[in-house]
Amino acid sequence: MYHLTLKPIDKNNWEEAIHLNVKAEQQPFIASNLYSIAEVQFLDDFVAKGIYLDHKMIGFTMFGIDPDDHQYWIYRLMIDATYQGKGLGAQAVQLIIEELRQNKQANIPYVMIGYHPENLAAKFVYQKAGFKETELAPWGEQLASLRL
């Protein structure tokens, strides 16, 4: 078990976040961290955080309350290619879920996630974390939910 923490993306670490990359074959499945850092500026109930292994940022996540369905959503989760395959993605999901549980709003029972149906690495990580696949979204992503 690795010691992971989540720290807010801010003026001191945003450049570190944009230099993280997934494997080449995963790039079509996820927005860039630069795009996500820009996007989160316009989402009221979302946060962007770095995923740290000790004192080194090894991943990025963005999560919050979706303005359309008012459910918790993990919009982004990535682990740098160098650190993949070590169980860090599943561990990061658990950290996000724990943070959502600590700050839980009573009327939000689930956390949702969407991923490209061909992104088997993501599918495996989310299933390992306890997510259950629900349906295919109109925009083509496989949706999955986890009861908080």
Tab-separated table of C-alpha atoms in Angstrom, residues 65-118:
chain	number	residue	atom	x	y	z
A	65	ILE	CA	-21.501	18.011	-7.940
A	66	ASP	CA	-22.755	17.949	-11.532
A	67	PRO	CA	-24.951	20.992	-12.258
A	68	ASP	CA	-27.321	18.958	-14.475
A	69	ASP	CA	-28.216	15.958	-12.299
A	70	HIS	CA	-26.951	17.196	-8.887
A	71	GLN	CA	-25.042	13.945	-8.273
A	72	TYR	CA	-21.409	13.608	-7.289
A	73	TRP	CA	-19.251	12.952	-10.358
A	74	ILE	CA	-15.602	12.147	-10.850
A	75	TYR	CA	-15.047	13.978	-14.138
A	76	ARG	CA	-11.322	13.263	-14.377
A	77	LEU	CA	-8.902	10.769	-12.944
A	78	MET	CA	-5.500	10.047	-14.383
A	79	ILE	CA	-2.275	8.497	-13.177
A	80	ASP	CA	0.933	9.391	-14.995
A	81	ALA	CA	2.091	6.610	-17.338
A	82	THR	CA	5.253	6.086	-15.262
A	83	TYR	CA	3.186	5.147	-12.200
A	84	GLN	CA	0.454	3.036	-13.801
A	85	GLY	CA	0.030	-0.655	-13.036
A	86	LYS	CA	0.807	-0.358	-9.325
A	87	GLY	CA	-2.756	-0.076	-7.971
A	88	LEU	CA	-2.439	3.683	-7.493
A	89	GLY	CA	-5.547	4.483	-9.555
A	90	ALA	CA	-7.757	2.298	-7.374
A	91	GLN	CA	-6.181	3.782	-4.256
A	92	ALA	CA	-6.786	7.325	-5.593
A	93	VAL	CA	-10.462	6.478	-6.221
A	94	GLN	CA	-10.757	5.403	-2.574
A	95	LEU	CA	-9.264	8.746	-1.447
A	96	ILE	CA	-11.787	10.656	-3.586
A	97	ILE	CA	-14.683	8.576	-2.239
A	98	GLU	CA	-13.484	9.131	1.333
A	99	GLU	CA	-13.309	12.899	0.753
A	100	LEU	CA	-16.826	12.889	-0.712
A	101	ARG	CA	-18.120	10.896	2.273
A	102	GLN	CA	-16.540	13.345	4.731
A	103	ASN	CA	-18.141	16.333	2.968
A	104	LYS	CA	-21.297	14.463	1.966
A	105	GLN	CA	-24.494	16.309	1.381
A	106	ALA	CA	-27.316	14.191	2.808
A	107	ASN	CA	-29.400	14.210	-0.370
A	108	ILE	CA	-26.659	12.849	-2.672
A	109	PRO	CA	-26.505	9.052	-2.321
A	110	TYR	CA	-24.221	8.163	-5.274
A	111	VAL	CA	-21.001	9.111	-6.967
A	112	MET	CA	-21.000	8.683	-10.736
A	113	ILE	CA	-18.223	8.190	-13.243
A	114	GLY	CA	-18.117	7.868	-16.999
A	115	TYR	CA	-15.450	6.338	-19.210
A	116	HIS	CA	-14.934	5.283	-22.800
A	117	PRO	CA	-16.194	1.691	-23.217
A	118	GLU	CA	-12.851	0.689	-24.776
